[in-house]
Amino acid sequence: MDSGLSSLGGGGGGGSGGGSSTNESVTTVSKVEVVEQMSTEASSYPGEAELELGLGLSLGTGGGGGGLVKPKQPSSAWGEYGRILTAKDFPSVLSNASSTTPRFSNSSAGPVSGTKRAADSAVSQEVGSATAASQVVGWPPIRAYRMNSLVNQAKALAAEDDKADSENDKFKDTLKKKPYTGSNKNNSTVKEKGHLGFVKVNMDGLPIGRKVDLDAHACYETLAQTLEDMFFRHNTTMPPIRSDVEKGQSTNPSKLLDGSSEFVLTYEDKDGDWMLVGDVPWGMFLSTVKRLRIMRTSEANGLGM
Amino acid sequence: MNYFPDEVLEHVFDFLTSHRDRNAVSLVCKSWFKVEKWSRHRVFVGNCYAISPERLIARFPRVRALTLKGKPHFADFNLVPHDWGGFVYPWIEAMAKSNIGLEELRLKRMVVSNEGLELLARSFVNFKSLVLISCEGFTTDGLAAVAANCRFLRELDLQENEVEDRKGQWLSCFPDSCTSLVSLNFACLKGEVNLTALERLVARCPNLKSLRLNRAVPLDALQRILMLAPQLEDLGTGSYVHDPDTETYNKLISTFQKCRSIRSMSGFLEVSPLCLPAIYPICSNLTSLNLSYAPGIHGDELIKLIHHCRKLQRLWILDCIGDKGLGVVASTCKELQELRVFPSDPFGVGNAAVTEKGLVAISFGCPKLHSLLYFCQQVTNAALITVAKNCPNFTRFRLCILDATKADPVTMQPLDEGFGAIVQSCKDLRRLSLSGLLTDRVFLYIGMYAEQLEMLSIAFAGDSDKGMLYVLNGCKKLRKLEIRDSPFGNEALLTDVGKYETMRSLWMSSCEVTLGGCKVLAEKMPRINVEIINEYDQMEFGFDDRQKVDKMFLYRTLVGPRKDAPHFVWTL
């Protein structure tokens, strides 16, 4: 049910939100480009592939009207969709007599940052129901334990991807004196696996992630430069032209890599561990990286800061 | 009859295992009553408030195995306020005081405290088996007490409980001398476990047949555990996540090949689908498979797995298997007796993960099916009629259409005829749950045909009091009736009040029953507790008899109004 959701950029899929106010975080978010629909993401939630990533502001009440108002909710519509509900939220919402259980129509996905988020919203979307029809406590009749499990599992799946956070801080960096921050000569080890290409990049504080083509880079410097452009200039939507990058052109040394920023560049490797970018040879990095995260330095404990 | 010495009678009664048989036997004459009373070891109490612990002990002084059920069924769906009741402590306390030689305790929907578990563990020397289903109120500290003190513990089975995990070392509390475990299920615990303690425990329990791990047990630990317990028959994996290109995974493959006894599997709470092939060799022996907590396995992987499971009798699965996947089940699992299809996205976006088509396919392929729980987007009368024809053996039939009042999408008719066909065809039907658009007519059919029906769940159905009356008049064996959001009122409630003494309980919420009607009932039936649950505003109690009652729960009892009712429960 569309409900006064205005779409900025990208896909439609406006949806209703029960929350009604916006705040500065939404404004910030709105500047970020909408990423392509992550329909390739594996998901156990069948509804997700259909959900379009429409970014918009939820103005006024949703089409569901009378959505359950939960005082605990952050006041922004974005926050409402972005918030990861805990299992605690679930039963309390269910037992509230006024309303629960939205019935989503196809267009009511609401702003989402990823299909997993959509699943989260979909599964947990007691609040701000999409349609006025059937807001029902205790329906469908699924044991509360099972419901909580579903929510937690959805959370876990979503947490593997992007975290939603509506803050945006300045850059600082930690990677000083790392051996491989310079150009790496091991270009031959680039692209060990054909699918390597684009990997996700998330930054703490931004609900919408980006993707960067690792194949377009031959060294950490250009990668970091690209990421800085993506996340701090907000005006770079295209990946850097391959030829430029291969020539190793970069005008400024990367702040992400030299330790002068508030943020640290990290990556998740094959074992699921989060590692600091820059320690290993570029090729080895390529063969083990699954995705990237621009992490707040304060969270990156023990990096000799 | 009086010629037989008591010992002979007792020996004969030993062969009677069903509670109903033993109950019948005790009514024959005084001496049979006496013998039966002193030889009854297993007691089932379907409603913990129907009788008091003291009276139970007086009646069956030699009880060794007790089953207790607490909260009404709808408590599962958050329709019953949290502290409604169902406390087990008084029972444990009473039995401890009377030196009952309790060995087994099985609880469902009850509030269990750490104090209760500690008292249990200290008081009953021969305690062997604790099964907790959908219980709450305890932490892992209580489990530690059980582990530490029950020297002959055989079974610790925790199913779908809300347990606060204190991250203590409860598993380490099993003493080295404990070697008697046969069944250990801690899948519902959320916290870390001491893997070393777990492995050592498994190693020293050679009779361990059933082991269900929680999410905190990783795949490499699973592999080590299986090496220690190749005799396992029932396995619940914890986290089944790993990189398949590793030594560990290869070891797991060969370990699974050694586990020739596994007949039942569950878990896969987190899963790397690429690691599933390791279990294919086991699949061909499986009779029971529960993947309903494994949203990480997607439709096509599920289908691949099912292809290997030719001997399945019980399958619990998520609806991401789809109608197509159910078709595969139908053609592969010819021995299927019980099927449960749960929604993976309960408030979903309207995508038909499964519809009536999947169910129809199952009905064609699995003639032995007798127990069904099916969540789906839609159902047609035609489909239900086909299912009824193909599977006349249903004993449990629960169909839940996610949109609670949805009509037949093809004919736009109510689903009366479809469900009518089910009750008419399935002569042994004992449990039925309805959903979809339904009029009084379906209840007419139920009253007419569902002669063995014991439990009926109704939601958003019917037009008038007649509906409920058809059921109350027709279903002679009805024991539990639960109704929500249906237009049944005082006339239906009060027409045959004697009926309620033949039933265990009646739940009505968001119906048309008024306070006045409930009062009349309570007055006429002193051996029925009529509880009004009003969680929002107690001030409204007793002010206006015409006011509709939000939630009413009535049950037969021998011990009058309960003394532990919270402030929001008013027993009339």
Coordinates of C-alpha atoms in Angstrom, one line a residue, chain B residues 25-563:
Chain B
V25 CA -10.3 -50.8 35.4
S26 CA -10.4 -48.8 38.6
L27 CA -14.1 -48.3 38.3
V28 CA -15.0 -52.0 38.3
C29 CA -15.0 -52.7 42.0
K30 CA -13.4 -51.7 45.2
S31 CA -10.7 -54.3 45.2
W32 CA -9.8 -53.6 41.6
F33 CA -9.7 -49.9 42.5
K34 CA -7.3 -50.6 45.3
V35 CA -5.0 -52.8 43.4
E36 CA -4.9 -50.4 40.5
K37 CA -4.3 -47.5 42.8
W38 CA -1.3 -49.1 44.4
S39 CA 0.2 -50.3 41.1
R40 CA -0.3 -47.1 39.1
H41 CA 3.1 -45.7 38.3
R42 CA 2.3 -43.4 35.3
V43 CA -0.1 -40.6 35.8
F44 CA -1.2 -38.1 33.2
V45 CA -2.8 -34.8 34.4
G46 CA -4.0 -32.8 31.3
N47 CA -4.8 -29.7 33.3
C48 CA -2.7 -29.0 36.4
Y49 CA -5.6 -27.1 38.0
A50 CA -8.1 -29.9 37.6
I51 CA -6.6 -31.6 40.7
S52 CA -4.3 -30.7 43.5
P53 CA -0.9 -32.3 44.1
E54 CA -2.0 -33.6 47.5
R55 CA -5.1 -35.3 46.1
L56 CA -3.0 -36.8 43.3
I57 CA -0.6 -38.3 45.8
A58 CA -3.4 -39.6 47.9
R59 CA -5.0 -41.2 44.9
F60 CA -1.8 -42.6 43.4
P61 CA 0.7 -43.0 46.1
R62 CA 3.1 -45.0 44.0
V63 CA 3.4 -42.6 41.2
R64 CA 6.7 -42.6 39.5
A65 CA 6.1 -40.9 36.2
L66 CA 4.0 -37.7 36.1
T67 CA 2.9 -35.7 33.1
L68 CA 1.5 -32.2 33.8
K69 CA 0.1 -29.6 31.4
G70 CA -0.4 -26.1 32.4
K71 CA -1.4 -23.1 30.3
P72 CA -4.1 -23.3 27.7
H73 CA -3.0 -24.1 24.3
F74 CA -3.6 -20.5 23.0
A75 CA -0.8 -19.4 25.3
D76 CA 1.5 -20.6 22.6
F77 CA 0.3 -17.7 20.5
N78 CA 0.6 -15.1 23.2
L79 CA -3.1 -14.9 23.9
V80 CA -2.6 -15.7 27.5
P81 CA -0.9 -13.2 29.7
H82 CA 2.5 -14.1 30.9
D83 CA 1.9 -14.8 34.6
W84 CA -1.4 -16.6 34.2
G85 CA -0.2 -19.6 36.1
G86 CA 0.8 -23.2 35.7
F87 CA 3.5 -23.4 38.3
V88 CA 5.1 -26.7 38.9
Y89 CA 6.7 -25.9 42.2
P90 CA 3.8 -27.0 44.4
W91 CA 3.8 -30.3 42.7
I92 CA 7.4 -30.9 43.2
E93 CA 7.2 -29.7 46.8
A94 CA 4.2 -32.0 47.6
M95 CA 5.8 -35.0 46.1
A96 CA 9.1 -34.4 47.9
K97 CA 7.3 -34.0 51.2
S98 CA 5.4 -37.3 50.7
N99 CA 8.5 -39.2 49.7
I100 CA 7.2 -40.0 46.4
G101 CA 9.7 -42.0 44.4
L102 CA 9.4 -39.8 41.4
E103 CA 11.5 -40.9 38.4
E104 CA 10.0 -39.1 35.5
L105 CA 8.5 -35.7 35.0
R106 CA 7.1 -34.4 31.8
L107 CA 5.8 -30.8 31.7
K108 CA 4.1 -28.8 29.0
R109 CA 3.4 -25.1 29.1
M110 CA 4.3 -24.8 32.7
V111 CA 6.3 -22.3 34.7
V112 CA 9.3 -24.0 36.1
S113 CA 11.7 -22.2 38.5
N114 CA 15.3 -22.9 39.4
E115 CA 14.1 -23.6 42.9
G116 CA 11.8 -26.2 41.6
L117 CA 14.5 -27.9 39.6
E118 CA 16.9 -27.8 42.6
L119 CA 14.3 -29.3 44.8
L120 CA 13.6 -31.9 42.2
A121 CA 17.2 -32.8 41.9
R122 CA 17.7 -33.1 45.6
S123 CA 14.5 -34.9 46.5
F124 CA 14.2 -37.8 44.1
V125 CA 17.1 -40.2 44.3
N126 CA 16.0 -42.3 41.4
F127 CA 15.1 -39.5 39.1
K128 CA 15.7 -40.5 35.5
S129 CA 13.8 -38.3 33.0
L130 CA 13.0 -34.7 32.7
V131 CA 11.1 -33.5 29.6
L132 CA 10.2 -29.8 29.4
I133 CA 8.1 -28.6 26.5
S134 CA 7.3 -24.9 26.0
C135 CA 8.1 -24.1 29.6
E136 CA 9.7 -21.0 31.0
G137 CA 10.9 -19.5 34.2
F138 CA 14.2 -21.2 34.7
T139 CA 17.8 -20.6 33.8
T140 CA 20.7 -22.9 33.0
D141 CA 21.4 -22.8 36.8
G142 CA 18.4 -25.0 37.3
L143 CA 19.8 -27.3 34.7
A144 CA 23.1 -27.4 36.4
A145 CA 21.3 -28.5 39.6
V146 CA 19.7 -31.4 37.7
A147 CA 22.9 -32.4 36.0
A148 CA 24.9 -32.3 39.2
N149 CA 22.5 -34.2 41.5
C150 CA 20.5 -36.7 39.5
R151 CA 22.9 -39.5 39.6
F152 CA 20.9 -41.8 37.3
L153 CA 19.7 -39.3 34.9
R154 CA 18.8 -40.9 31.6
E155 CA 16.9 -38.2 29.8
L156 CA 17.1 -34.4 29.7
D157 CA 14.9 -33.2 26.9
L158 CA 14.3 -29.5 26.5
Q159 CA 11.9 -28.7 23.7
E160 CA 11.2 -25.1 22.7
N161 CA 11.6 -23.6 26.1
E162 CA 12.5 -20.1 26.9
V163 CA 15.5 -20.5 29.0
E164 CA 17.6 -17.7 30.3
D165 CA 21.1 -18.7 29.6
R166 CA 23.5 -17.8 32.4
K167 CA 26.5 -19.0 30.4
G168 CA 27.4 -21.1 33.4
Q169 CA 28.9 -24.4 32.9
W170 CA 25.8 -26.5 33.4
L171 CA 27.1 -29.2 31.1
S172 CA 30.2 -29.5 33.2
C173 CA 28.0 -30.2 36.2
F174 CA 27.4 -33.7 35.0
P175 CA 29.7 -35.6 37.3
D176 CA 32.3 -38.0 35.9
S177 CA 30.2 -40.8 37.4
C178 CA 27.3 -40.0 35.2
T179 CA 27.3 -42.5 32.4
S180 CA 23.6 -43.2 32.1
L181 CA 22.4 -40.6 29.7
V182 CA 20.3 -41.9 26.9
S183 CA 18.8 -38.7 25.6
L184 CA 20.1 -35.2 25.8
N185 CA 18.4 -32.3 24.0
F186 CA 19.5 -28.8 24.6
A187 CA 18.7 -27.3 21.2
C188 CA 16.6 -24.5 22.6
L189 CA 19.4 -23.1 24.7
K190 CA 20.9 -20.0 23.2
G191 CA 24.2 -19.7 25.0
E192 CA 27.6 -21.2 24.7
V193 CA 28.4 -24.6 26.0
N194 CA 31.6 -26.1 27.2
L195 CA 32.5 -28.2 24.2
T196 CA 35.1 -30.2 26.1
A197 CA 32.7 -31.1 28.8
L198 CA 30.1 -32.1 26.1
E199 CA 32.5 -34.3 24.3
R200 CA 33.6 -36.0 27.5
L201 CA 30.0 -36.5 28.5
V202 CA 29.2 -38.1 25.2
A203 CA 32.3 -40.3 25.5
R204 CA 31.3 -41.7 28.8
C205 CA 27.6 -42.4 28.0
P206 CA 27.6 -45.5 25.8
N207 CA 23.8 -45.7 25.8
L208 CA 23.3 -42.3 24.4
K209 CA 20.8 -42.6 21.6
S210 CA 19.4 -39.1 21.2
L211 CA 21.5 -36.0 21.1
R212 CA 20.3 -32.6 20.0
L213 CA 22.8 -29.8 20.1
N214 CA 22.3 -26.1 20.1
R215 CA 23.5 -23.4 17.8
A216 CA 26.7 -22.9 19.8
V217 CA 28.1 -26.3 18.8
P218 CA 30.1 -25.9 15.7
L219 CA 30.6 -28.4 12.9
D220 CA 34.0 -29.5 13.9
A221 CA 32.7 -30.3 17.4
L222 CA 29.8 -32.2 15.8
Q223 CA 32.3 -34.4 13.9
R224 CA 34.2 -35.2 17.1
I225 CA 31.0 -36.0 18.9
L226 CA 29.8 -38.3 16.3
M227 CA 33.1 -40.2 16.4
L228 CA 32.5 -40.7 20.1
A229 CA 28.8 -41.8 19.6
P230 CA 28.4 -43.7 16.4
Q231 CA 25.5 -45.5 18.0
L232 CA 23.3 -42.4 17.9
E233 CA 19.8 -42.8 16.6
D234 CA 18.5 -39.3 16.8
L235 CA 20.8 -36.3 16.0
G236 CA 20.1 -32.6 16.1
T237 CA 22.9 -30.7 14.7
G238 CA 23.9 -27.3 16.0
S239 CA 25.5 -24.9 13.7
Y240 CA 26.1 -26.7 10.5
V241 CA 28.4 -24.1 9.0
H242 CA 31.7 -24.8 7.4
D243 CA 33.8 -24.4 4.3
P244 CA 33.4 -27.6 2.4
D245 CA 36.9 -27.4 1.0
T246 CA 38.4 -28.4 4.3
E247 CA 39.8 -31.4 6.2
T248 CA 37.2 -31.0 8.8
Y249 CA 34.4 -31.4 6.3
N250 CA 36.0 -34.4 4.8
K251 CA 36.3 -36.0 8.2
L252 CA 32.7 -35.3 8.8
I253 CA 31.7 -37.1 5.6
S254 CA 33.5 -40.2 6.6
T255 CA 32.2 -39.9 10.2
F256 CA 28.6 -39.8 9.0
Q257 CA 29.2 -42.9 7.0
K258 CA 30.0 -44.7 10.2
C259 CA 26.7 -43.6 11.9
R260 CA 24.5 -46.3 10.6
S261 CA 21.9 -46.0 13.3
I262 CA 20.7 -42.5 12.8
R263 CA 17.0 -42.6 12.0
S264 CA 16.0 -39.1 13.0
M265 CA 17.6 -35.7 12.3
S266 CA 16.9 -32.1 13.2
G267 CA 18.6 -28.8 13.8
F268 CA 20.6 -27.1 11.0
L269 CA 19.9 -23.9 12.8
E270 CA 22.6 -22.3 10.8
V271 CA 23.7 -24.1 7.7
S272 CA 26.1 -24.0 4.8
P273 CA 24.1 -25.7 2.1
L274 CA 27.3 -26.9 0.4
C275 CA 27.9 -29.1 3.4
L276 CA 24.6 -30.9 3.2
P277 CA 25.8 -33.7 0.9
A278 CA 27.6 -35.1 3.9
I279 CA 24.3 -36.3 5.3
Y280 CA 23.0 -37.8 2.1
P281 CA 24.1 -41.3 3.1
I282 CA 22.2 -41.0 6.3
C283 CA 19.1 -39.7 4.6
S284 CA 18.3 -43.1 3.1
N285 CA 17.7 -44.4 6.6
L286 CA 15.9 -41.5 8.0
T287 CA 12.4 -42.0 9.3
S288 CA 12.1 -38.5 10.8
L289 CA 13.5 -35.2 9.6
N290 CA 12.9 -31.8 11.1
L291 CA 14.2 -28.9 9.0
S292 CA 11.6 -26.4 10.3
Y293 CA 14.3 -24.4 12.1
A294 CA 16.6 -24.3 9.1
P295 CA 15.7 -21.3 7.0
G296 CA 19.2 -21.4 5.6
I297 CA 18.4 -24.3 3.4
H298 CA 16.6 -23.1 0.3
G299 CA 14.0 -24.7 -1.8
D300 CA 16.2 -26.4 -4.4
E301 CA 18.6 -27.7 -1.7
L302 CA 15.7 -29.1 0.2
I303 CA 14.5 -30.9 -2.8
K304 CA 17.9 -32.4 -3.4
L305 CA 18.0 -33.6 0.1
I306 CA 14.5 -35.1 0.0
H307 CA 15.4 -37.2 -3.0
H308 CA 17.5 -39.2 -0.7
C309 CA 14.9 -39.7 2.0
R310 CA 12.8 -42.6 0.8
K311 CA 11.9 -43.9 4.2
L312 CA 10.7 -40.8 5.8
Q313 CA 7.7 -41.1 8.0
R314 CA 7.8 -37.8 9.6
L315 CA 8.8 -34.5 7.9
W316 CA 8.7 -31.0 9.4
I317 CA 9.8 -28.4 6.9
L318 CA 9.5 -24.8 6.0
D319 CA 7.3 -23.6 3.2
C320 CA 10.3 -22.5 1.1
I321 CA 10.2 -26.0 -0.2
G322 CA 7.3 -24.8 -2.3
D323 CA 4.5 -26.7 -4.0
K324 CA 7.1 -28.1 -6.4
G325 CA 9.1 -29.4 -3.5
L326 CA 6.1 -31.0 -2.0
G327 CA 5.6 -32.7 -5.2
V328 CA 9.0 -34.2 -4.8
V329 CA 8.1 -35.3 -1.3
A330 CA 5.0 -36.9 -2.6
S331 CA 6.9 -38.9 -5.2
T332 CA 9.7 -39.8 -2.9
C333 CA 8.4 -40.3 0.6
K334 CA 5.8 -43.0 0.2
E335 CA 5.9 -44.0 3.9
L336 CA 5.1 -40.5 5.0
Q337 CA 2.7 -40.4 8.0
E338 CA 3.2 -36.9 9.5
L339 CA 3.8 -33.7 7.6
R340 CA 4.2 -30.2 9.0
V341 CA 4.9 -27.3 6.8
F342 CA 5.7 -24.1 8.6
P343 CA 5.8 -20.6 7.2
S344 CA 9.2 -19.1 6.7
D345 CA 7.7 -15.7 6.4
P346 CA 4.6 -15.5 8.5
F347 CA 3.7 -12.0 7.7
G348 CA 4.9 -12.3 4.3
V349 CA 4.5 -10.3 1.2
G350 CA 1.8 -12.4 -0.3
N351 CA 4.0 -14.8 -2.2
A352 CA 2.5 -18.2 -2.3
A353 CA 5.2 -20.3 -0.9
V354 CA 2.9 -23.2 -0.7
T355 CA -0.7 -23.5 -1.7
E356 CA -3.3 -26.2 -1.9
K357 CA -1.5 -27.7 -4.9
G358 CA 1.3 -28.9 -2.7
L359 CA -1.1 -30.5 -0.3
V360 CA -3.0 -32.2 -3.1
A361 CA 0.2 -33.6 -4.5
I362 CA 1.1 -35.0 -1.1
S363 CA -2.3 -36.6 -0.7
F364 CA -1.9 -38.4 -4.0
G365 CA 1.6 -39.6 -3.2
C366 CA 1.4 -40.4 0.5
P367 CA -1.6 -42.5 1.3
K368 CA -0.4 -43.3 4.8
L369 CA -0.5 -39.7 5.9
H370 CA -2.5 -39.3 9.1
S371 CA -1.1 -36.2 10.7
L372 CA -0.9 -32.8 9.1
L373 CA -0.1 -29.2 10.0
Y374 CA 0.0 -27.0 7.0
F375 CA 0.4 -23.3 6.7
C376 CA -0.4 -22.0 3.3
Q377 CA -1.5 -19.0 1.3
Q378 CA -4.8 -20.4 0.1
V379 CA -6.9 -23.5 -0.2
T380 CA -9.8 -24.5 -2.4
N381 CA -12.7 -26.6 -1.6
A382 CA -11.9 -28.8 -4.5
A383 CA -8.4 -29.4 -3.1
L384 CA -9.7 -30.3 0.3
I385 CA -12.3 -32.7 -1.2
T386 CA -9.5 -34.4 -3.2
V387 CA -7.3 -34.6 -0.1
A388 CA -10.2 -36.1 1.9
K389 CA -10.7 -38.8 -0.8
N390 CA -7.0 -39.6 -1.0
C391 CA -6.3 -39.7 2.7
P392 CA -9.1 -41.0 4.7
N393 CA -6.8 -41.9 7.6
F394 CA -6.2 -38.4 9.1
T395 CA -6.3 -38.4 12.9
R396 CA -4.9 -34.8 13.1
F397 CA -5.7 -32.2 10.5
R398 CA -4.6 -28.7 11.1
L399 CA -4.8 -26.3 8.2
C400 CA -3.8 -22.7 8.6
I401 CA -4.4 -20.2 5.9
L402 CA -2.2 -17.2 6.6
D403 CA -5.0 -14.8 5.7
A404 CA -7.4 -16.0 8.4
T405 CA -10.7 -15.4 6.6
K406 CA -9.7 -16.2 3.0
A407 CA -12.4 -17.8 0.8
D408 CA -11.8 -20.3 -1.9
P409 CA -9.9 -18.2 -4.4
V410 CA -11.4 -20.0 -7.3
T411 CA -15.1 -20.0 -6.4
M412 CA -15.0 -17.3 -3.8
Q413 CA -17.1 -19.6 -1.6
P414 CA -16.5 -20.4 2.0
L415 CA -14.4 -23.5 2.8
D416 CA -17.3 -25.3 4.5
E417 CA -17.6 -28.0 1.9
G418 CA -13.9 -28.7 1.9
F419 CA -13.6 -29.1 5.6
G420 CA -16.9 -31.0 5.6
A421 CA -15.4 -33.5 3.2
I422 CA -12.4 -33.9 5.5
V423 CA -14.6 -34.7 8.6
Q424 CA -16.9 -36.9 6.6
S425 CA -14.1 -39.0 5.1
C426 CA -11.7 -39.2 8.0
K427 CA -13.6 -41.2 10.5
D428 CA -10.8 -41.4 13.0
L429 CA -10.2 -37.6 13.1
R430 CA -9.3 -36.6 16.6
R431 CA -7.9 -33.2 16.2
L432 CA -9.0 -30.4 13.8
S433 CA -8.0 -26.8 13.3
L434 CA -9.9 -24.7 10.8
S435 CA -9.2 -21.5 9.0
G436 CA -10.3 -19.5 6.0
L437 CA -13.8 -18.2 5.4
L438 CA -16.2 -20.4 7.2
T439 CA -19.9 -20.2 8.0
D440 CA -22.1 -22.1 10.4
R441 CA -22.3 -24.8 7.8
V442 CA -18.9 -26.3 8.5
F443 CA -19.9 -26.7 12.1
L444 CA -23.0 -28.5 11.1
Y445 CA -20.8 -31.0 9.2
I446 CA -18.4 -31.3 12.1
G447 CA -21.2 -32.0 14.5
M448 CA -22.6 -34.6 12.2
Y449 CA -19.5 -36.4 11.1
A450 CA -16.6 -35.8 13.5
E451 CA -17.5 -38.5 16.0
Q452 CA -14.1 -39.1 17.3
L453 CA -13.1 -35.5 17.5
E454 CA -11.4 -34.6 20.7
M455 CA -9.8 -31.2 20.0
L456 CA -11.1 -28.4 17.8
S457 CA -9.6 -25.0 17.2
I458 CA -11.7 -22.3 15.7
A459 CA -10.7 -18.8 14.6
F460 CA -12.6 -16.1 12.8
A461 CA -15.3 -18.6 11.8
G462 CA -19.1 -19.0 11.9
D463 CA -22.1 -16.8 11.7
S464 CA -24.1 -17.4 14.8
D465 CA -24.5 -19.4 18.0
K466 CA -25.8 -22.3 16.0
G467 CA -22.3 -23.0 14.8
M468 CA -21.0 -23.6 18.3
L469 CA -24.1 -25.5 19.2
Y470 CA -23.7 -28.0 16.4
V471 CA -20.3 -28.8 17.7
L472 CA -21.3 -29.1 21.3
N473 CA -24.2 -31.2 20.5
G474 CA -22.6 -33.4 17.9
C475 CA -19.1 -34.2 19.0
K476 CA -19.6 -36.6 21.9
K477 CA -15.9 -37.1 22.5
L478 CA -14.9 -33.5 22.5
R479 CA -12.4 -32.7 25.2
K480 CA -10.8 -29.4 24.2
L481 CA -12.5 -26.6 22.4
E482 CA -10.8 -23.3 21.7
I483 CA -12.4 -20.5 19.9
R484 CA -11.2 -17.0 19.1
D485 CA -12.8 -14.1 17.2
S486 CA -16.0 -15.9 16.4
P487 CA -19.6 -14.7 16.8
F488 CA -20.6 -17.2 19.5
G489 CA -22.4 -15.9 22.5
N490 CA -24.3 -16.7 25.6
E491 CA -26.9 -18.9 24.0
A492 CA -24.2 -21.2 22.6
L493 CA -22.4 -21.1 25.9
L494 CA -25.3 -21.9 28.1
T495 CA -27.5 -24.3 26.2
D496 CA -25.8 -27.4 27.5
V497 CA -23.7 -26.5 30.5
G498 CA -23.4 -30.1 31.6
K499 CA -21.3 -30.7 28.5
Y500 CA -18.4 -28.9 30.1
E501 CA -17.9 -31.5 32.7
T502 CA -17.3 -34.0 30.0
M503 CA -14.6 -31.8 28.6
R504 CA -11.2 -30.8 29.8
S505 CA -11.5 -27.1 28.9
L506 CA -13.1 -24.5 26.8
W507 CA -11.4 -21.3 25.6
M508 CA -13.3 -18.4 24.2
S509 CA -11.7 -15.1 23.3
S510 CA -13.0 -12.1 21.4
C511 CA -16.4 -13.8 21.0
E512 CA -19.8 -12.6 22.0
V513 CA -20.0 -14.1 25.4
T514 CA -20.8 -11.6 28.1
L515 CA -19.9 -11.4 31.7
G516 CA -23.5 -12.1 32.7
G517 CA -23.5 -15.3 30.7
C518 CA -20.3 -16.5 32.3
K519 CA -21.7 -15.8 35.7
V520 CA -24.7 -17.9 35.0
L521 CA -22.5 -20.7 33.9
A522 CA -20.3 -20.5 36.9
E523 CA -23.3 -20.6 39.2
K524 CA -24.8 -23.6 37.6
M525 CA -21.6 -25.6 37.5
P526 CA -19.7 -25.6 40.7
R527 CA -17.2 -28.1 39.5
I528 CA -16.2 -25.8 36.6
N529 CA -13.8 -23.0 37.1
V530 CA -14.8 -20.1 34.9
E531 CA -11.9 -17.8 34.6
I532 CA -12.2 -14.4 33.1
I533 CA -8.9 -13.0 32.0
N534 CA -8.8 -9.2 31.8
E535 CA -5.4 -7.9 31.6
Y536 CA -6.1 -4.4 30.7
D537 CA -8.4 -3.0 33.2
Q538 CA -9.5 -4.8 36.3
M539 CA -11.8 -2.0 37.2
E540 CA -14.2 -3.2 34.7
F541 CA -14.7 -6.5 36.6
G542 CA -18.3 -6.9 37.8
F543 CA -19.5 -3.6 36.7
D544 CA -21.7 -4.6 33.8
D545 CA -23.0 -8.0 33.1
R546 CA -23.8 -7.0 29.5
Q547 CA -20.2 -6.4 28.8
K548 CA -18.4 -8.8 26.5
V549 CA -15.7 -10.9 28.0
D550 CA -12.4 -10.6 26.2
K551 CA -11.0 -13.9 27.3
M552 CA -12.7 -16.8 29.1
F553 CA -11.1 -20.0 30.0
L554 CA -13.2 -22.7 31.7
Y555 CA -12.2 -26.1 32.9
R556 CA -13.5 -28.9 35.0
T557 CA -11.9 -29.3 38.4
L558 CA -12.2 -31.2 41.6
V559 CA -10.5 -28.6 43.7
G560 CA -12.4 -25.4 43.2
P561 CA -11.0 -22.0 42.2
R562 CA -7.2 -21.9 42.2
K563 CA -5.4 -20.0 44.8

